[in-house]
Amino acid sequence: MESGPPGGSGPAEPGPRLRGLRGADAAASASSLSRFGAEAGCRAPAVAAVLPAGGSGERMGVPTPKQFCPILERPLISYTLQALERVSWIKDIIVAVTGENMETMKGIIQRYQHKRISLVEAGVTRHRSIFNGLKALAEDQPNCRLSKPEVVIIHDAVRPFVEEDVLLKVVTAAQEHGASGAIRPLVSTVISPSADSYLDHSLERARYRASEMPQAFLFDVIYEAYQQCSDYDLEFGTECLHLALKYSHIKAKLVEGSPDLWKVTYKRDLYAAESIIKERISQKVCVVMDTKEDEEHVGHCLEEMLKTELNVHFLDYQSVPFGQKMEKVMQIREFAKEVKKRNILLSGLLIYFPQVENNRGLEEQKLRESLRQGVTIIAALIKERNSGLIGQLLVA
């Protein structure tokens, strides 16, 4: 059984006898943006994304910048890149990182096989980092594969749970209005203290919203805003929508975002993010059977008992000599070593049940007893992610 990060594109199947029978395959991102263009009577815009990732993580209180903090042994920023990569219509992703972390970022891209990623050096502030990312898209330098997009998404490297639907909403709104951003209701009331720390006034919470990410802009709108931006805004500002309003005179269209758009800021947020990622982990179960007659039925039973959608595969052992059976089982161990590099933990699960002649009811009962034991093992593997069980053949 292997469990990997949500939405990950799994590695190649282990051997020619492995064949998938149930569960949805990891499909490519739907052509949502193309459909939007057709419905609106226009072509789909070219879209790129910029991720400022030059923060030091002071508020988190750890020596490692938060975007590189590990969650389930994988850097946080890798989950964010994975979320953007799942959206096929984002053609380029620009990540702004500090010079001292450039090699670390290159290592993450290589290890987790991220695609469509370009790196630029971050500035000393968030706005300067974003500006550097925009410059990389605007300049069209010779021998550079990047070209200027029509719409650019700006997102945070430490918001890993962004989904395609909200990205599509802000991009389509930006194409129509020039700028767009996700918002959420305020959780706490905002107050203004006086200089001597007394309450001056409070804001009516229902009238205000929290500005979140992602945001999207017509490229020319936000790039021209940054070009005109004052040093004070570049140094102390944090809101891109405000720059579009102040310098390009564009009022952003606000889009209601989902609760999952929150930002990993404090150390406790890492534990919350880990919990969410565990819940979202995709499961792929490899069931070793002596017969192929009940494959679809077994897969359905496992999904029913685990109450989750699975990718279930079977090794066809019918008419295979015992020595070859064991050889196939041993392949699990070598395959597990390879996929571990991508933070996928793989174990083998052997589900055995005796066939009872002329008694289908008793046979079904014994099958379900074995499956219940298998479900207990699978659930424990998903929850605990015990690396000590990598490559091991477990028996239910």
XYZ file of C-alpha atoms in Angstrom:
396
model
C 0.000 0.000 0.000
C 1.361 3.399 -0.821
C 0.272 6.746 0.500
C 1.543 9.930 -1.056
C 0.935 13.659 -0.906
C -2.460 14.847 -2.121
C -2.789 15.039 -5.871
C 0.683 13.600 -6.482
C 1.376 11.876 -9.759
C 2.415 8.438 -8.648
C 5.463 6.626 -9.985
C 5.452 3.918 -12.595
C 3.709 0.688 -11.689
C 5.952 -2.081 -10.267
C 6.082 -4.647 -13.032
C 4.025 -5.649 -16.039
C 1.513 -7.760 -14.094
C 0.179 -4.834 -12.074
C -3.068 -3.590 -13.554
C -5.473 -1.005 -12.141
C -9.117 -2.000 -11.929
C -10.893 0.445 -9.607
C -10.683 4.034 -8.491
C -10.099 7.257 -10.399
C -6.683 7.720 -11.957
C -4.873 11.013 -11.292
C -6.371 13.006 -14.139
C -4.799 16.104 -15.611
C -6.347 19.418 -14.719
C -9.548 20.043 -16.677
C -9.494 22.732 -19.342
C -11.598 25.038 -17.166
C -9.986 28.205 -18.435
C -10.470 27.192 -22.054
C -14.160 26.593 -21.385
C -14.406 30.013 -19.775
C -12.849 31.615 -22.843
C -15.270 29.844 -25.151
C -18.293 30.820 -23.063
C -17.165 34.441 -22.930
C -16.533 34.506 -26.655
C -12.805 35.086 -26.271
C -9.627 33.062 -26.117
C -8.267 31.728 -22.838
C -5.583 34.036 -21.415
C -1.955 33.027 -20.943
C -1.464 32.689 -17.172
C 1.644 32.617 -14.974
C 2.104 32.651 -11.197
C 4.573 34.428 -8.897
C 5.377 33.086 -5.434
C 7.412 35.274 -3.062
C 9.394 32.844 -0.889
C 12.094 34.996 0.632
C 10.718 35.250 4.173
C 12.834 34.416 7.191
C 10.002 33.036 9.343
C 10.653 35.294 12.340
C 7.102 34.920 13.672
C 7.423 31.149 13.621
C 10.425 31.264 15.950
C 12.394 28.503 14.206
C 15.815 28.755 12.492
C 14.491 27.328 9.202
C 12.396 29.693 7.041
C 8.820 28.445 7.295
C 8.488 27.762 3.566
C 11.227 25.136 3.946
C 9.933 23.590 7.181
C 9.183 19.887 6.701
C 5.681 18.504 6.916
C 5.644 14.713 6.734
C 9.312 14.939 5.679
C 8.503 17.210 2.720
C 9.122 20.998 2.614
C 6.001 23.134 2.924
C 6.685 25.021 -0.305
C 6.693 21.758 -2.247
C 3.022 21.208 -1.383
C 2.186 24.714 -2.625
C 4.050 24.137 -5.893
C 2.256 20.828 -6.287
C -1.115 22.550 -5.891
C -0.250 25.027 -8.664
C 1.242 22.372 -10.925
C -2.026 20.456 -10.877
C -3.573 23.398 -12.747
C -2.530 22.723 -16.327
C -3.366 26.212 -17.623
C -0.738 27.904 -15.414
C 2.161 27.839 -17.841
C 4.962 29.300 -15.682
C 5.545 29.454 -11.921
C 8.135 31.984 -10.729
C 9.537 31.481 -7.229
C 11.500 34.310 -5.599
C 14.001 32.978 -3.035
C 16.991 34.508 -1.295
C 20.460 33.853 -2.655
C 21.381 31.791 0.386
C 18.397 29.478 -0.180
C 18.718 29.207 -3.964
C 20.495 25.824 -3.866
C 18.010 24.510 -1.310
C 15.150 25.444 -3.632
C 16.868 23.852 -6.619
C 17.253 20.671 -4.589
C 13.534 20.650 -3.736
C 12.589 21.092 -7.395
C 14.848 18.229 -8.414
C 13.909 15.844 -5.611
C 10.144 16.255 -6.013
C 10.285 16.598 -9.800
C 8.499 19.941 -9.958
C 7.832 21.260 -13.441
C 7.344 24.702 -15.013
C 9.328 26.339 -12.166
C 11.724 29.282 -12.644
C 13.749 30.856 -9.832
C 14.600 34.518 -9.284
C 16.388 36.148 -6.401
C 14.102 37.581 -3.756
C 14.228 41.185 -2.598
C 14.546 42.326 0.991
C 10.766 42.772 1.307
C 7.703 40.936 0.024
C 6.844 43.615 -2.559
C 10.422 43.698 -3.867
C 10.368 39.908 -4.248
C 7.116 40.064 -6.209
C 8.539 42.864 -8.384
C 11.561 40.690 -9.205
C 9.230 37.868 -10.213
C 7.234 40.184 -12.461
C 10.423 41.486 -14.081
C 11.390 37.933 -15.025
C 8.101 37.598 -16.904
C 8.203 41.058 -18.474
C 11.683 41.262 -19.913
C 11.590 38.501 -22.557
C 15.357 38.215 -22.519
C 17.149 36.326 -25.312
C 17.535 32.603 -24.584
C 14.871 32.864 -21.876
C 11.931 30.486 -22.144
C 9.588 32.838 -20.287
C 7.151 35.092 -22.069
C 4.869 37.794 -20.760
C 1.488 36.401 -19.668
C -1.837 38.172 -20.026
C -2.803 37.382 -16.423
C -0.507 36.779 -13.469
C -1.448 35.081 -10.209
C 0.296 36.166 -7.015
C 0.200 33.599 -4.253
C 2.027 32.806 -1.010
C 4.535 29.972 -0.773
C 3.076 29.061 2.632
C -0.554 28.627 1.554
C -0.449 25.025 0.310
C -4.175 24.255 0.119
C -5.259 26.463 -2.778
C -7.634 24.740 -5.185
C -8.198 25.203 -8.901
C -11.706 26.602 -8.491
C -10.578 29.685 -6.550
C -7.638 30.186 -8.925
C -10.048 30.103 -11.839
C -12.374 32.600 -10.136
C -9.668 35.199 -9.506
C -8.137 34.775 -12.974
C -11.439 35.176 -14.816
C -12.365 38.157 -12.622
C -8.961 39.727 -13.269
C -9.360 39.274 -17.007
C -12.661 41.149 -16.850
C -11.892 43.784 -14.187
C -8.097 44.118 -14.221
C -7.520 42.839 -10.679
C -9.079 40.328 -8.307
C -8.389 38.814 -4.904
C -9.760 36.190 -2.553
C -11.346 37.369 0.688
C -12.644 35.718 3.863
C -14.864 36.903 6.720
C -13.019 38.396 9.681
C -12.689 36.030 12.625
C -11.866 38.669 15.249
C -13.023 42.244 15.692
C -10.450 44.847 14.637
C -9.831 47.700 17.089
C -7.720 50.845 16.919
C -5.774 51.694 20.100
C -4.713 55.184 21.050
C -1.081 56.202 21.465
C -1.295 55.519 25.208
C -2.854 52.057 24.690
C -6.502 52.904 25.310
C -9.300 51.869 22.960
C -9.852 54.547 20.350
C -12.503 52.834 18.244
C -13.487 49.450 16.827
C -14.592 48.443 13.344
C -17.912 46.839 12.564
C -16.712 43.351 11.732
C -19.584 42.497 9.365
C -18.590 45.336 7.033
C -14.979 44.212 6.575
C -13.172 41.204 5.121
C -9.727 39.657 5.447
C -7.633 39.851 2.290
C -6.253 36.436 1.377
C -4.329 34.858 -1.447
C -4.431 34.064 -4.341
C -4.791 37.352 -6.188
C -4.709 37.833 -9.952
C -4.066 40.788 -12.234
C -3.829 41.708 -15.836
C -0.059 41.623 -16.143
C 0.296 45.142 -17.492
C -1.839 46.536 -14.658
C 0.232 45.135 -11.790
C 3.608 45.499 -13.502
C 3.018 49.173 -14.239
C 1.875 49.658 -10.636
C 5.130 48.188 -9.334
C 7.151 50.297 -11.738
C 5.539 53.452 -10.308
C 5.595 52.215 -6.727
C 7.290 54.431 -4.117
C 10.197 53.124 -2.064
C 7.990 53.460 1.011
C 5.334 51.158 -0.469
C 7.955 48.675 -1.652
C 9.511 48.659 1.802
C 6.465 48.600 4.077
C 3.456 47.642 1.943
C 1.940 44.168 1.908
C -1.229 44.462 -0.198
C -0.927 44.024 -3.961
C -4.553 44.999 -4.578
C -3.821 48.357 -2.968
C -0.951 48.983 -5.383
C -3.233 48.283 -8.357
C -5.741 50.768 -6.957
C -3.215 53.457 -5.995
C -0.999 53.419 -9.069
C -3.121 51.875 -11.853
C -6.516 53.132 -10.630
C -8.018 49.649 -10.856
C -10.623 48.563 -8.329
C -10.178 44.855 -7.691
C -13.105 42.466 -7.940
C -13.276 40.548 -4.654
C -13.998 36.821 -4.678
C -15.136 34.781 -1.694
C -12.428 32.253 -0.864
C -12.593 28.894 0.881
C -11.581 28.271 4.523
C -8.483 26.403 3.294
C -6.718 29.565 2.092
C -5.130 30.235 5.481
C -1.432 30.968 5.770
C 1.092 28.936 7.746
C 2.495 31.603 10.058
C 3.184 30.153 13.504
C 4.714 26.896 14.639
C 1.329 25.517 15.649
C 0.166 26.034 12.052
C 2.642 23.369 10.921
C 0.792 20.788 12.994
C -2.547 21.935 11.598
C -1.183 21.712 8.053
C 0.159 18.225 8.733
C -3.262 17.117 9.923
C -4.954 18.455 6.793
C -2.363 16.857 4.512
C -2.827 13.496 6.226
C -6.567 13.747 5.622
C -5.982 14.534 1.964
C -3.338 11.901 1.322
C -4.235 9.791 -1.658
C -4.252 6.068 -1.069
C -3.241 3.387 -3.489
C -3.693 -0.195 -2.323
C -1.916 -3.146 -3.901
C -3.761 -6.375 -3.058
C -2.021 -9.701 -3.747
C -4.497 -12.467 -4.620
C -4.413 -16.048 -5.876
C -7.456 -15.522 -8.059
C -8.654 -12.780 -10.359
C -12.352 -13.632 -10.168
C -13.162 -11.305 -7.233
C -10.890 -8.350 -7.958
C -13.640 -5.802 -8.618
C -15.724 -7.057 -5.712
C -12.741 -6.860 -3.332
C -11.926 -3.335 -4.462
C -15.518 -2.237 -3.881
C -15.544 -3.808 -0.414
C -12.310 -2.061 0.577
C -13.631 1.315 -0.549
C -16.865 0.706 1.333
C -15.096 -0.264 4.555
C -12.525 2.541 4.433
C -15.178 5.050 3.325
C -12.773 6.620 0.852
C -12.031 6.384 -2.857
C -9.043 4.179 -3.601
C -6.874 3.172 -6.510
C -6.883 -0.607 -6.128
C -4.461 -2.791 -8.065
C -3.971 -6.537 -8.204
C -1.011 -8.769 -8.907
C -2.332 -11.620 -11.030
C -0.802 -14.716 -9.455
C -2.904 -17.274 -11.278
C -0.798 -20.022 -12.879
C 2.449 -18.387 -11.711
C 5.076 -20.690 -10.091
C 5.721 -20.073 -6.392
C 9.266 -18.846 -7.003
C 8.032 -16.167 -9.383
C 5.344 -15.159 -6.895
C 7.965 -14.523 -4.238
C 10.123 -12.642 -6.729
C 7.221 -10.292 -7.441
C 6.636 -9.799 -3.736
C 10.325 -8.940 -3.207
C 9.997 -6.246 -5.881
C 7.838 -4.319 -3.444
C 10.888 -3.677 -1.244
C 13.017 -2.258 -4.071
C 10.125 -0.217 -5.448
C 9.441 1.157 -1.972
C 13.011 2.460 -1.719
C 12.598 4.382 -4.954
C 9.231 5.993 -4.211
C 10.356 6.922 -0.680
C 12.489 9.604 -2.350
C 9.223 11.285 -3.334
C 7.792 11.012 0.170
C 5.552 8.088 -0.773
C 5.490 5.258 1.744
C 4.768 1.884 0.158
C 4.043 -1.451 1.815
C 2.612 -4.703 0.488
C -0.642 -6.167 1.795
C -1.511 -9.836 1.307
C -5.201 -10.531 1.825
C -5.896 -14.243 2.079
C -9.195 -16.063 2.321
C -10.044 -19.716 1.627
C -12.402 -20.594 -1.185
C -15.327 -22.711 -0.045
C -16.857 -24.964 -2.675
C -20.616 -24.772 -3.130
C -21.015 -22.246 -0.298
C -20.832 -18.729 -1.657
C -22.288 -17.241 1.529
C -19.562 -18.704 3.770
C -16.886 -17.687 1.260
C -18.202 -14.104 1.292
C -18.158 -14.101 5.093
C -14.522 -15.208 5.244
C -13.548 -12.679 2.574
C -15.097 -9.855 4.566
C -13.333 -11.002 7.749
C -9.994 -10.840 5.946
C -10.859 -7.493 4.415
C -11.764 -6.040 7.811
C -8.304 -6.991 9.045
C -6.837 -5.439 5.906
C -8.778 -2.226 6.454
C -7.404 -1.971 10.002
C -3.861 -2.322 8.653
C -4.428 0.192 5.829
C -5.975 2.773 8.173
C -3.019 2.442 10.570
C -0.504 2.847 7.736
C -2.236 6.021 6.504
C -2.549 7.521 9.982
C 0.889 6.699 11.370
C 3.040 6.813 8.202
C 5.547 4.538 9.940
C 8.692 4.518 7.796
C 9.785 1.295 9.501
C 7.145 -0.601 7.522
C 8.346 0.577 4.124
C 8.747 -2.332 1.724
C 7.321 -4.855 4.174
C 4.708 -7.443 3.185
C 1.854 -7.363 5.667
C -0.716 -10.141 5.924
C -4.432 -9.785 6.671
